[in-house]
mmCIF file of C-alpha atoms and ligand atoms in Angstrom:
data_model
loop_
_atom_site.group_PDB
_atom_site.id
_atom_site.type_symbol
_atom_site.label_atom_id
_atom_site.label_comp_id
_atom_site.label_asym_id
_atom_site.label_seq_id
_atom_site.Cartn_x
_atom_site.Cartn_y
_atom_site.Cartn_z
ATOM 1 C CA MET M 1 20.484 4.502 7.837
ATOM 2 C CA ILE M 2 22.040 5.342 4.205
ATOM 3 C CA SER M 3 25.518 3.997 4.146
ATOM 4 C CA THR M 4 28.406 2.389 2.702
ATOM 5 C CA ASP M 5 29.496 0.099 5.333
ATOM 6 C CA ARG M 6 29.856 -2.715 3.103
ATOM 7 C CA ALA M 7 30.793 -5.264 5.585
ATOM 8 C CA ALA M 8 28.146 -4.305 7.707
ATOM 9 C CA ALA M 9 25.574 -5.061 5.065
ATOM 10 C CA VAL M 10 27.176 -8.586 4.722
ATOM 11 C CA GLU M 11 26.634 -9.007 8.231
ATOM 12 C CA LEU M 12 22.872 -7.985 8.453
ATOM 13 C CA LEU M 13 22.604 -10.163 5.812
ATOM 14 C CA ARG M 14 24.224 -13.097 7.466
ATOM 15 C CA LYS M 15 21.537 -12.692 10.457
ATOM 16 C CA GLY M 16 18.564 -12.449 8.091
ATOM 17 C CA ASP M 17 17.919 -8.958 7.840
ATOM 18 C CA LEU M 18 16.996 -6.946 4.578
ATOM 19 C CA VAL M 19 19.589 -4.372 2.882
ATOM 20 C CA ALA M 20 19.059 -2.497 0.015
ATOM 21 C CA LEU M 21 21.657 -2.145 -2.449
ATOM 22 C CA PRO M 22 22.469 -0.623 -5.688
ATOM 23 C CA THR M 23 22.299 -2.569 -8.809
ATOM 24 C CA GLU M 24 23.676 -1.459 -12.250
ATOM 25 C CA THR M 25 20.122 -1.133 -13.005
ATOM 26 C CA VAL M 26 17.813 -0.200 -10.130
ATOM 27 C CA TYR M 27 18.143 -0.396 -6.315
ATOM 28 C CA GLY M 28 17.458 -3.963 -4.963
ATOM 29 C CA LEU M 29 16.127 -5.022 -1.558
ATOM 30 C CA ALA M 30 17.910 -7.962 -1.109
ATOM 31 C CA ALA M 31 18.114 -10.596 1.439
ATOM 32 C CA HIS M 32 19.802 -14.192 1.946
ATOM 33 C CA ALA M 33 17.468 -16.255 -0.794
ATOM 34 C CA LEU M 34 17.981 -19.287 0.489
ATOM 35 C CA ASN M 35 16.367 -18.239 3.994
ATOM 36 C CA PRO M 36 12.745 -18.423 3.418
ATOM 37 C CA ILE M 37 12.297 -16.212 6.706
ATOM 38 C CA ALA M 38 14.146 -13.500 5.510
ATOM 39 C CA VAL M 39 12.980 -13.980 2.192
ATOM 40 C CA ALA M 40 9.161 -13.395 3.640
ATOM 41 C CA LYS M 41 10.502 -10.339 5.304
ATOM 42 C CA ILE M 42 10.824 -8.651 2.011
ATOM 43 C CA PHE M 43 7.336 -9.461 0.988
ATOM 44 C CA GLU M 44 6.336 -7.602 4.423
ATOM 45 C CA ALA M 45 8.274 -4.245 3.605
ATOM 46 C CA LYS M 46 7.023 -4.184 0.181
ATOM 47 C CA GLU M 47 3.429 -4.904 0.907
ATOM 48 C CA ARG M 48 4.078 -7.247 -2.109
ATOM 49 C CA PRO M 49 1.669 -10.398 -3.060
ATOM 50 C CA ARG M 50 2.950 -13.299 -2.302
ATOM 51 C CA PHE M 51 1.909 -14.319 -6.042
ATOM 52 C CA ASP M 52 5.182 -12.529 -6.955
ATOM 53 C CA PRO M 53 8.449 -14.164 -7.368
ATOM 54 C CA LEU M 54 11.600 -12.826 -7.010
ATOM 55 C CA ILE M 55 14.619 -12.624 -9.226
ATOM 56 C CA VAL M 56 18.186 -14.636 -7.547
ATOM 57 C CA HIS M 57 21.152 -12.928 -7.504
ATOM 58 C CA LEU M 58 24.459 -15.026 -8.083
ATOM 59 C CA PRO M 59 27.807 -14.614 -6.139
ATOM 60 C CA ASN M 60 29.587 -15.611 -9.111
ATOM 61 C CA ARG M 61 28.724 -17.744 -12.317
ATOM 62 C CA ASP M 62 29.556 -21.301 -10.450
ATOM 63 C CA TRP M 63 26.166 -20.479 -8.388
ATOM 64 C CA LEU M 64 23.957 -21.013 -11.644
ATOM 65 C CA ARG M 65 23.725 -24.689 -11.703
ATOM 66 C CA ARG M 66 23.262 -24.579 -7.890
ATOM 67 C CA ILE M 67 20.105 -22.413 -8.243
ATOM 68 C CA ALA M 68 19.315 -23.416 -11.698
ATOM 69 C CA GLU M 69 18.705 -26.811 -13.848
ATOM 70 C CA LEU M 70 19.836 -26.655 -17.427
ATOM 71 C CA PRO M 71 17.986 -28.674 -19.996
ATOM 72 C CA SER M 72 20.479 -30.589 -21.865
ATOM 73 C CA SER M 73 18.233 -29.239 -24.997
ATOM 74 C CA ASP M 74 18.839 -25.594 -24.218
ATOM 75 C CA ARG M 75 21.810 -25.667 -21.969
ATOM 76 C CA GLN M 76 24.370 -24.336 -24.953
ATOM 77 C CA LEU M 77 22.459 -21.318 -25.718
ATOM 78 C CA ILE M 78 21.440 -20.676 -21.935
ATOM 79 C CA LEU M 79 25.864 -20.733 -21.187
ATOM 80 C CA GLU M 80 26.404 -18.305 -24.348
ATOM 81 C CA LEU M 81 23.706 -15.936 -22.911
ATOM 82 C CA ALA M 82 25.369 -16.046 -19.596
ATOM 83 C CA ASP M 83 28.660 -15.371 -21.216
ATOM 84 C CA LYS M 84 27.796 -12.674 -23.443
ATOM 85 C CA PHE M 85 25.484 -10.801 -20.766
ATOM 86 C CA TRP M 86 26.479 -11.691 -17.045
ATOM 87 C CA PRO M 87 27.686 -9.666 -15.329
ATOM 88 C CA GLY M 88 24.837 -6.961 -16.428
ATOM 89 C CA PRO M 89 21.651 -6.350 -16.355
ATOM 90 C CA PHE M 90 19.996 -9.589 -17.775
ATOM 91 C CA THR M 91 17.695 -11.885 -15.981
ATOM 92 C CA MET M 92 17.155 -15.689 -17.344
ATOM 93 C CA VAL M 93 13.917 -17.372 -16.148
ATOM 94 C CA LEU M 94 15.204 -21.383 -15.865
ATOM 95 C CA PRO M 95 14.023 -24.664 -14.190
ATOM 96 C CA LYS M 96 14.796 -24.302 -10.615
ATOM 97 C CA CYS M 97 16.658 -26.532 -8.481
ATOM 98 C CA GLY M 98 15.125 -27.933 -5.278
ATOM 99 C CA ILE M 99 17.375 -25.882 -2.346
ATOM 100 C CA VAL M 100 15.497 -22.769 -3.762
ATOM 101 C CA PRO M 101 12.665 -22.081 -1.752
ATOM 102 C CA GLU M 102 9.055 -21.944 -2.875
ATOM 103 C CA ILE M 103 8.711 -18.588 -1.234
ATOM 104 C CA VAL M 104 11.272 -17.297 -3.640
ATOM 105 C CA THR M 105 9.706 -18.614 -6.988
ATOM 106 C CA SER M 106 6.124 -18.278 -5.352
ATOM 107 C CA GLY M 107 5.443 -21.847 -5.694
ATOM 108 C CA LEU M 108 6.180 -21.900 -9.647
ATOM 109 C CA ASN M 109 8.669 -24.467 -11.059
ATOM 110 C CA THR M 110 10.916 -21.929 -12.749
ATOM 111 C CA VAL M 111 13.490 -19.411 -10.855
ATOM 112 C CA ALA M 112 14.695 -15.760 -12.191
ATOM 113 C CA VAL M 113 18.641 -15.499 -11.980
ATOM 114 C CA ARG M 114 20.667 -12.617 -12.740
ATOM 115 C CA PHE M 115 24.213 -11.787 -11.835
ATOM 116 C CA SER M 116 24.765 -8.095 -11.502
ATOM 117 C CA ALA M 117 28.074 -6.471 -12.873
ATOM 118 C CA HIS M 118 27.163 -3.336 -10.042
ATOM 119 C CA PRO M 119 30.963 -3.125 -8.261
ATOM 120 C CA VAL M 120 29.291 -2.612 -4.689
ATOM 121 C CA PHE M 121 26.370 -5.422 -5.277
ATOM 122 C CA ALA M 122 29.068 -7.767 -6.500
ATOM 123 C CA GLU M 123 31.443 -6.927 -3.170
ATOM 124 C CA ILE M 124 28.647 -7.826 -0.826
ATOM 125 C CA VAL M 125 26.836 -10.629 -2.778
ATOM 126 C CA GLY M 126 31.044 -12.234 -3.346
ATOM 127 C CA GLU M 127 31.470 -11.828 0.192
ATOM 128 C CA PHE M 128 28.130 -13.062 1.527
ATOM 129 C CA ASP M 129 29.133 -15.829 -0.797
ATOM 130 C CA GLU M 130 25.362 -17.235 -0.714
ATOM 131 C CA PRO M 131 23.101 -16.137 -3.305
ATOM 132 C CA LEU M 132 20.584 -12.698 -2.536
ATOM 133 C CA ALA M 133 16.730 -12.436 -3.431
ATOM 134 C CA ALA M 134 16.095 -8.724 -4.473
ATOM 135 C CA PRO M 135 13.377 -7.063 -6.262
ATOM 136 C CA SER M 136 13.371 -3.296 -6.698
ATOM 137 C CA ALA M 137 13.626 -1.455 -3.695
ATOM 138 C CA ASN M 138 10.051 0.190 -3.798
ATOM 139 C CA ARG M 139 6.604 -0.646 -2.580
ATOM 140 C CA PHE M 140 4.720 -2.919 -4.785
ATOM 141 C CA GLY M 141 2.900 -1.430 -7.934
ATOM 142 C CA ARG M 142 5.222 1.737 -7.473
ATOM 143 C CA VAL M 143 8.315 3.012 -9.413
ATOM 144 C CA SER M 144 11.675 1.351 -8.658
ATOM 145 C CA PRO M 145 14.231 3.420 -7.165
ATOM 146 C CA THR M 146 17.485 4.861 -8.807
ATOM 147 C CA THR M 147 18.960 6.497 -5.926
ATOM 148 C CA ALA M 148 19.439 5.397 -2.266
ATOM 149 C CA GLN M 149 17.335 8.746 -1.171
ATOM 150 C CA HIS M 150 14.172 6.845 -3.372
ATOM 151 C CA VAL M 151 14.491 3.881 -1.257
ATOM 152 C CA MET M 152 14.785 5.642 1.980
ATOM 153 C CA ASP M 153 11.137 7.565 0.560
ATOM 154 C CA GLU M 154 9.602 4.129 -0.027
ATOM 155 C CA LEU M 155 10.940 1.985 2.560
ATOM 156 C CA GLY M 156 12.426 4.239 5.665
ATOM 157 C CA GLY M 157 12.362 2.491 8.602
ATOM 158 C CA ARG M 158 11.154 -0.864 7.339
ATOM 159 C CA ILE M 159 14.360 -2.042 6.625
ATOM 160 C CA SER M 160 17.991 -2.036 8.448
ATOM 161 C CA MET M 161 20.037 -0.530 5.684
ATOM 162 C CA ILE M 162 20.276 1.099 2.659
ATOM 163 C CA VAL M 163 23.688 1.020 0.827
ATOM 164 C CA ASP M 164 24.207 4.187 -1.205
ATOM 165 C CA ALA M 165 26.500 3.994 -4.309
ATOM 166 C CA GLY M 166 24.870 6.964 -6.167
ATOM 167 C CA PRO M 167 22.702 6.974 -8.953
ATOM 168 C CA THR M 168 22.308 3.893 -10.914
ATOM 169 C CA GLU M 169 22.994 3.872 -14.568
ATOM 170 C CA HIS M 170 20.863 2.428 -16.686
ATOM 171 C CA GLY M 171 17.893 3.235 -14.449
ATOM 172 C CA ILE M 172 15.312 0.794 -15.482
ATOM 173 C CA GLU M 173 15.130 -3.103 -14.474
ATOM 174 C CA SER M 174 16.729 -5.863 -16.294
ATOM 175 C CA THR M 175 15.903 -7.565 -19.248
ATOM 176 C CA ILE M 176 14.105 -10.563 -18.196
ATOM 177 C CA VAL M 177 14.170 -13.414 -20.564
ATOM 178 C CA ALA M 178 12.933 -17.413 -20.641
ATOM 179 C CA VAL M 179 15.058 -19.404 -22.780
ATOM 180 C CA GLN M 180 12.661 -22.505 -24.192
ATOM 181 C CA ASP M 181 13.043 -25.218 -26.811
ATOM 182 C CA GLY M 182 16.009 -23.361 -28.555
ATOM 183 C CA ALA M 183 14.136 -19.688 -28.269
ATOM 184 C CA ILE M 184 14.531 -16.358 -26.177
ATOM 185 C CA ALA M 185 11.245 -15.327 -24.951
ATOM 186 C CA ILE M 186 11.412 -11.692 -23.899
ATOM 187 C CA LEU M 187 9.365 -11.427 -20.418
ATOM 188 C CA ARG M 188 10.038 -8.015 -19.769
ATOM 189 C CA ARG M 189 11.962 -5.351 -21.724
ATOM 190 C CA GLY M 190 15.401 -3.871 -20.589
ATOM 191 C CA PRO M 191 18.745 -2.667 -20.973
ATOM 192 C CA ILE M 192 19.525 -5.747 -23.171
ATOM 193 C CA ILE M 193 17.088 -5.529 -26.289
ATOM 194 C CA ALA M 194 15.615 -7.736 -29.055
ATOM 195 C CA GLU M 195 18.338 -7.173 -31.570
ATOM 196 C CA GLN M 196 21.502 -8.312 -29.205
ATOM 197 C CA LEU M 197 19.788 -11.380 -28.385
ATOM 198 C CA SER M 198 18.379 -12.173 -32.018
ATOM 199 C CA GLU M 199 22.281 -12.974 -32.610
ATOM 200 C CA PHE M 200 21.639 -15.801 -30.222
ATOM 201 C CA ALA M 201 18.213 -17.433 -31.136
ATOM 202 C CA GLU M 202 15.111 -16.952 -32.140
ATOM 203 C CA VAL M 203 13.705 -13.717 -30.039
ATOM 204 C CA ILE M 204 9.638 -13.907 -29.301
ATOM 205 C CA SER M 205 8.445 -10.921 -27.405
ATOM 206 C CA VAL M 206 5.749 -12.204 -24.979
ATOM 207 C CA VAL M 207 5.628 -8.737 -23.070
ATOM 208 C CA GLY M 208 2.369 -7.143 -23.252
ATOM 209 C CA THR M 209 0.447 -10.679 -24.621
ATOM 210 C CA SER M 210 -2.403 -12.304 -21.910
ATOM 211 C CA ARG M 211 0.080 -14.457 -21.081
ATOM 212 C CA ILE M 212 0.665 -13.040 -17.678
ATOM 213 C CA SER M 213 3.513 -15.096 -16.037
ATOM 214 C CA SER M 214 5.292 -12.327 -14.307
ATOM 215 C CA PRO M 215 3.513 -9.184 -12.521
ATOM 216 C CA GLY M 216 6.082 -6.552 -14.140
ATOM 217 C CA GLN M 217 3.976 -7.766 -16.874
ATOM 218 C CA LEU M 218 0.797 -6.439 -15.497
ATOM 219 C CA PRO M 219 -0.422 -3.290 -17.071
ATOM 220 C CA SER M 220 -1.006 -1.203 -14.126
ATOM 221 C CA HIS M 221 2.735 -1.684 -12.926
ATOM 222 C CA TYR M 222 4.882 1.261 -12.280
ATOM 223 C CA ALA M 223 2.126 3.531 -11.407
ATOM 224 C CA PRO M 224 3.247 7.017 -9.994
ATOM 225 C CA LYS M 225 0.313 8.482 -7.620
ATOM 226 C CA THR M 226 -0.594 11.442 -9.892
ATOM 227 C CA PRO M 227 -2.663 10.469 -13.415
ATOM 228 C CA LEU M 228 -0.714 10.485 -16.055
ATOM 229 C CA ARG M 229 -1.376 10.625 -19.944
ATOM 230 C CA LEU M 230 0.938 9.104 -22.722
ATOM 231 C CA VAL M 231 0.825 11.495 -26.045
ATOM 232 C CA ASP M 232 2.756 11.587 -29.217
ATOM 233 C CA ASN M 233 3.773 14.775 -28.960
ATOM 234 C CA ALA M 234 3.667 17.461 -26.113
ATOM 235 C CA GLU M 235 3.057 20.432 -28.753
ATOM 236 C CA GLU M 236 -0.288 18.937 -29.510
ATOM 237 C CA PHE M 237 -1.489 18.958 -25.932
ATOM 238 C CA HIS M 238 -3.392 21.780 -24.334
ATOM 239 C CA PRO M 239 -3.900 21.579 -20.530
ATOM 240 C CA GLN M 240 -7.172 22.629 -19.086
ATOM 241 C CA GLU M 241 -7.622 25.730 -17.604
ATOM 242 C CA ASN M 242 -7.139 25.857 -13.555
ATOM 243 C CA HIS M 243 -5.253 22.190 -14.108
ATOM 244 C CA CYS M 244 -1.779 21.995 -12.485
ATOM 245 C CA VAL M 245 -0.222 19.829 -15.203
ATOM 246 C CA GLY M 246 3.280 18.427 -15.352
ATOM 247 C CA LEU M 247 5.527 17.572 -18.677
ATOM 248 C CA LEU M 248 7.791 14.248 -19.044
ATOM 249 C CA ALA M 249 9.202 15.260 -22.363
ATOM 250 C CA TRP M 250 11.473 13.294 -24.326
ATOM 251 C CA SER M 251 14.159 15.603 -25.796
ATOM 252 C CA SER M 252 12.957 19.095 -26.164
ATOM 253 C CA ALA M 253 10.394 20.928 -24.164
ATOM 254 C CA ALA M 254 7.198 21.776 -25.478
ATOM 255 C CA ARG M 255 6.959 25.316 -27.912
ATOM 256 C CA LYS M 256 4.862 26.797 -24.541
ATOM 257 C CA PRO M 257 6.761 25.323 -21.410
ATOM 258 C CA GLN M 258 4.888 27.971 -19.401
ATOM 259 C CA ALA M 259 1.720 26.276 -20.073
ATOM 260 C CA PHE M 260 3.059 23.194 -17.754
ATOM 261 C CA ALA M 261 3.488 23.619 -14.059
ATOM 262 C CA ALA M 262 6.832 21.728 -14.126
ATOM 263 C CA VAL M 263 8.683 20.018 -16.906
ATOM 264 C CA ARG M 264 11.464 17.421 -17.321
ATOM 265 C CA ILE M 265 13.333 16.667 -20.404
ATOM 266 C CA LEU M 266 14.066 12.870 -20.337
ATOM 267 C CA SER M 267 17.270 13.534 -22.764
ATOM 268 C CA ASP M 268 17.746 16.981 -24.740
ATOM 269 C CA ARG M 269 20.489 15.329 -26.275
ATOM 270 C CA GLY M 270 17.813 12.939 -27.509
ATOM 271 C CA ASP M 271 19.712 9.949 -25.735
ATOM 272 C CA LEU M 272 17.570 6.870 -25.143
ATOM 273 C CA ARG M 273 20.729 5.312 -22.524
ATOM 274 C CA GLU M 274 20.164 8.861 -20.821
ATOM 275 C CA ALA M 275 16.188 8.953 -21.046
ATOM 276 C CA ALA M 276 16.242 5.061 -19.537
ATOM 277 C CA ALA M 277 18.739 6.439 -16.558
ATOM 278 C CA ASN M 278 16.296 9.328 -15.891
ATOM 279 C CA LEU M 279 13.201 8.032 -15.964
ATOM 280 C CA PHE M 280 12.057 6.892 -12.914
ATOM 281 C CA ARG M 281 13.682 9.921 -10.802
ATOM 282 C CA TYR M 282 12.006 12.286 -13.090
ATOM 283 C CA LEU M 283 8.503 10.310 -12.687
ATOM 284 C CA ARG M 284 9.127 10.549 -8.792
ATOM 285 C CA GLU M 285 10.179 14.083 -8.887
ATOM 286 C CA LEU M 286 6.903 15.305 -10.846
ATOM 287 C CA ASP M 287 4.972 12.893 -8.857
ATOM 288 C CA ALA M 288 5.906 14.755 -5.571
ATOM 289 C CA LEU M 289 4.534 18.176 -7.041
ATOM 290 C CA GLY M 290 0.928 17.352 -6.281
ATOM 291 C CA LEU M 291 0.002 17.893 -9.826
ATOM 292 C CA ASP M 292 -3.480 17.039 -11.606
ATOM 293 C CA LEU M 293 -1.628 15.259 -14.475
ATOM 294 C CA ILE M 294 1.231 14.152 -15.810
ATOM 295 C CA VAL M 295 1.822 14.291 -19.774
ATOM 296 C CA ALA M 296 4.548 11.769 -20.811
ATOM 297 C CA GLU M 297 5.805 12.228 -24.781
ATOM 298 C CA ARG M 298 6.115 8.929 -25.995
ATOM 299 C CA VAL M 299 9.882 8.319 -26.847
ATOM 300 C CA PRO M 300 11.079 6.826 -30.442
ATOM 301 C CA SER M 301 11.076 3.210 -30.399
ATOM 302 C CA ARG M 302 13.667 1.806 -31.559
ATOM 303 C CA GLY M 303 16.851 -0.096 -29.582
ATOM 304 C CA LEU M 304 15.809 1.103 -25.534
ATOM 305 C CA GLY M 305 12.954 3.025 -26.586
ATOM 306 C CA ALA M 306 10.679 -0.001 -26.383
ATOM 307 C CA ALA M 307 11.553 -0.684 -22.853
ATOM 308 C CA ILE M 308 11.309 3.094 -21.872
ATOM 309 C CA THR M 309 7.723 3.082 -23.569
ATOM 310 C CA ASP M 310 6.654 -0.065 -21.594
ATOM 311 C CA ARG M 311 6.876 1.674 -18.552
ATOM 312 C CA LEU M 312 5.359 4.864 -19.629
ATOM 313 C CA GLU M 313 2.424 2.722 -20.822
ATOM 314 C CA ARG M 314 2.204 1.022 -17.572
ATOM 315 C CA ALA M 315 2.500 4.481 -15.485
ATOM 316 C CA SER M 316 -0.631 5.602 -17.651
ATOM 317 C CA HIS M 317 -2.822 2.693 -16.890
ATOM 318 C CA ARG M 318 -4.836 2.651 -14.055
HETATM 319 O O1 TXA J 1 16.968 -5.184 -12.850
HETATM 320 C C1 TXA J 1 16.171 -5.718 -11.981
HETATM 321 O O2 TXA J 1 16.109 -6.897 -12.061
HETATM 322 C C2 TXA J 1 15.637 -5.264 -10.677
HETATM 323 C C3 TXA J 1 17.447 -5.409 -9.609
HETATM 324 C C4 TXA J 1 17.229 -5.062 -8.525
HETATM 325 O O3 TXA J 1 18.029 -6.509 -9.515
HETATM 326 N N1 TXA J 1 15.115 -6.299 -10.211
HETATM 327 C C5 TXA J 1 14.028 -6.295 -9.946
HETATM 328 O O4 TXA J 1 12.797 -7.215 -9.250
HETATM 329 O O5 TXA J 1 13.163 -5.552 -10.896
HETATM 330 P P1 TXA J 1 11.418 -7.066 -9.676
HETATM 331 O O6 TXA J 1 10.981 -8.271 -8.430
HETATM 332 O O7 TXA J 1 10.938 -5.777 -9.422
HETATM 333 O O8 TXA J 1 11.068 -7.676 -10.855
HETATM 334 C C6 TXA J 1 11.055 -9.131 -11.107
HETATM 335 C C7 TXA J 1 10.273 -9.595 -12.333
HETATM 336 C C8 TXA J 1 8.569 -9.502 -11.393
HETATM 337 O O9 TXA J 1 7.745 -8.981 -12.596
HETATM 338 C C9 TXA J 1 8.411 -11.168 -11.033
HETATM 339 O O10 TXA J 1 7.113 -11.493 -11.327
HETATM 340 C C10 TXA J 1 9.295 -11.712 -12.322
HETATM 341 O O11 TXA J 1 10.285 -10.876 -12.307
HETATM 342 N N2 TXA J 1 10.105 -12.944 -12.001
HETATM 343 C C11 TXA J 1 10.545 -13.295 -11.033
HETATM 344 N N3 TXA J 1 10.714 -15.086 -11.254
HETATM 345 C C12 TXA J 1 10.047 -15.087 -12.646
HETATM 346 C C13 TXA J 1 9.829 -16.701 -12.741
HETATM 347 N N4 TXA J 1 10.239 -17.689 -12.259
HETATM 348 N N5 TXA J 1 9.041 -16.626 -13.968
HETATM 349 C C14 TXA J 1 8.455 -15.368 -14.353
HETATM 350 N N6 TXA J 1 8.798 -13.905 -14.103
HETATM 351 C C15 TXA J 1 9.159 -13.725 -12.511
HETATM 352 MG MG1 MG J 2 9.684 -4.397 -9.091
#
């Protein structure tokens, strides 16, 4: 089931089966994007509501024009962004072409497109030579998987194969933007940050606004089963007596780590990249311990910190 056999993965995708694949962000659950029956299996396996559209992953840059319309007013900006950030952890929401099945976009007239840089993903989608619809390979509303074993824990028995390429590099999902009227709207924060995008056009953040056009923006997305509380500083948190509390610390353990039943430190060198890469794995590990509460420390808001905080806020919302 967990395997490294890329040729077998391509075979299964051709048959319309589901295969979990590594990307540079998180593991994805892939199906042939132009085969609606194959895509329907994704919703079934993830127990994902039909209204939640999927990202289409391209085999190469040339596929962009076959999947998405490039409005003449925004064409240059879209192509500049593609040149700069593809392949990579970057997704653009664009007007869709007719060949994209309704089930992929949940009936929207836009489609989310991405071109992954992961060598194993790139090899498989390149060999397959058709676009792959792939959401994160977790059950709906749960933490995204960053290892093959996480996928196994979430979806084992429901899918044909998991291709293992070790832990993912970024650990959080791709940045999603919509390009509209010469501006870039950030729909989901991720590894490509606002500062990088603002070199190209005006950047508007619509993350966390009431304009929910993507369930990744729902307040309670990415929730562990254990209640999670977000605090500014773990030093100031005092666990209730007889309460089993886990700590997800930013860069150093609290002065009294013995007050916590388990401690995970996102990055002891205070590196936001490392913190992002560890985030979902540690949440998952703490969630498996049967704790009464997980206390998570806020991370600095600079750079990738905003994307990490977004996920922590959602994990704490219930
Ligand atoms: O890094 C990633 O993006 C990973 C890897 C596997 O590629 N994929 C991923 O997919 O995170 P998923 O399905 O878990 O999250 C995609 C988000 C969802 O919140 C979905 O609602 C939004 O993208 N989305 C998809 N199509 C959209 C569209 N046409 N308009 C607005 N949001 C869209
Ligand atoms: Mg997801």
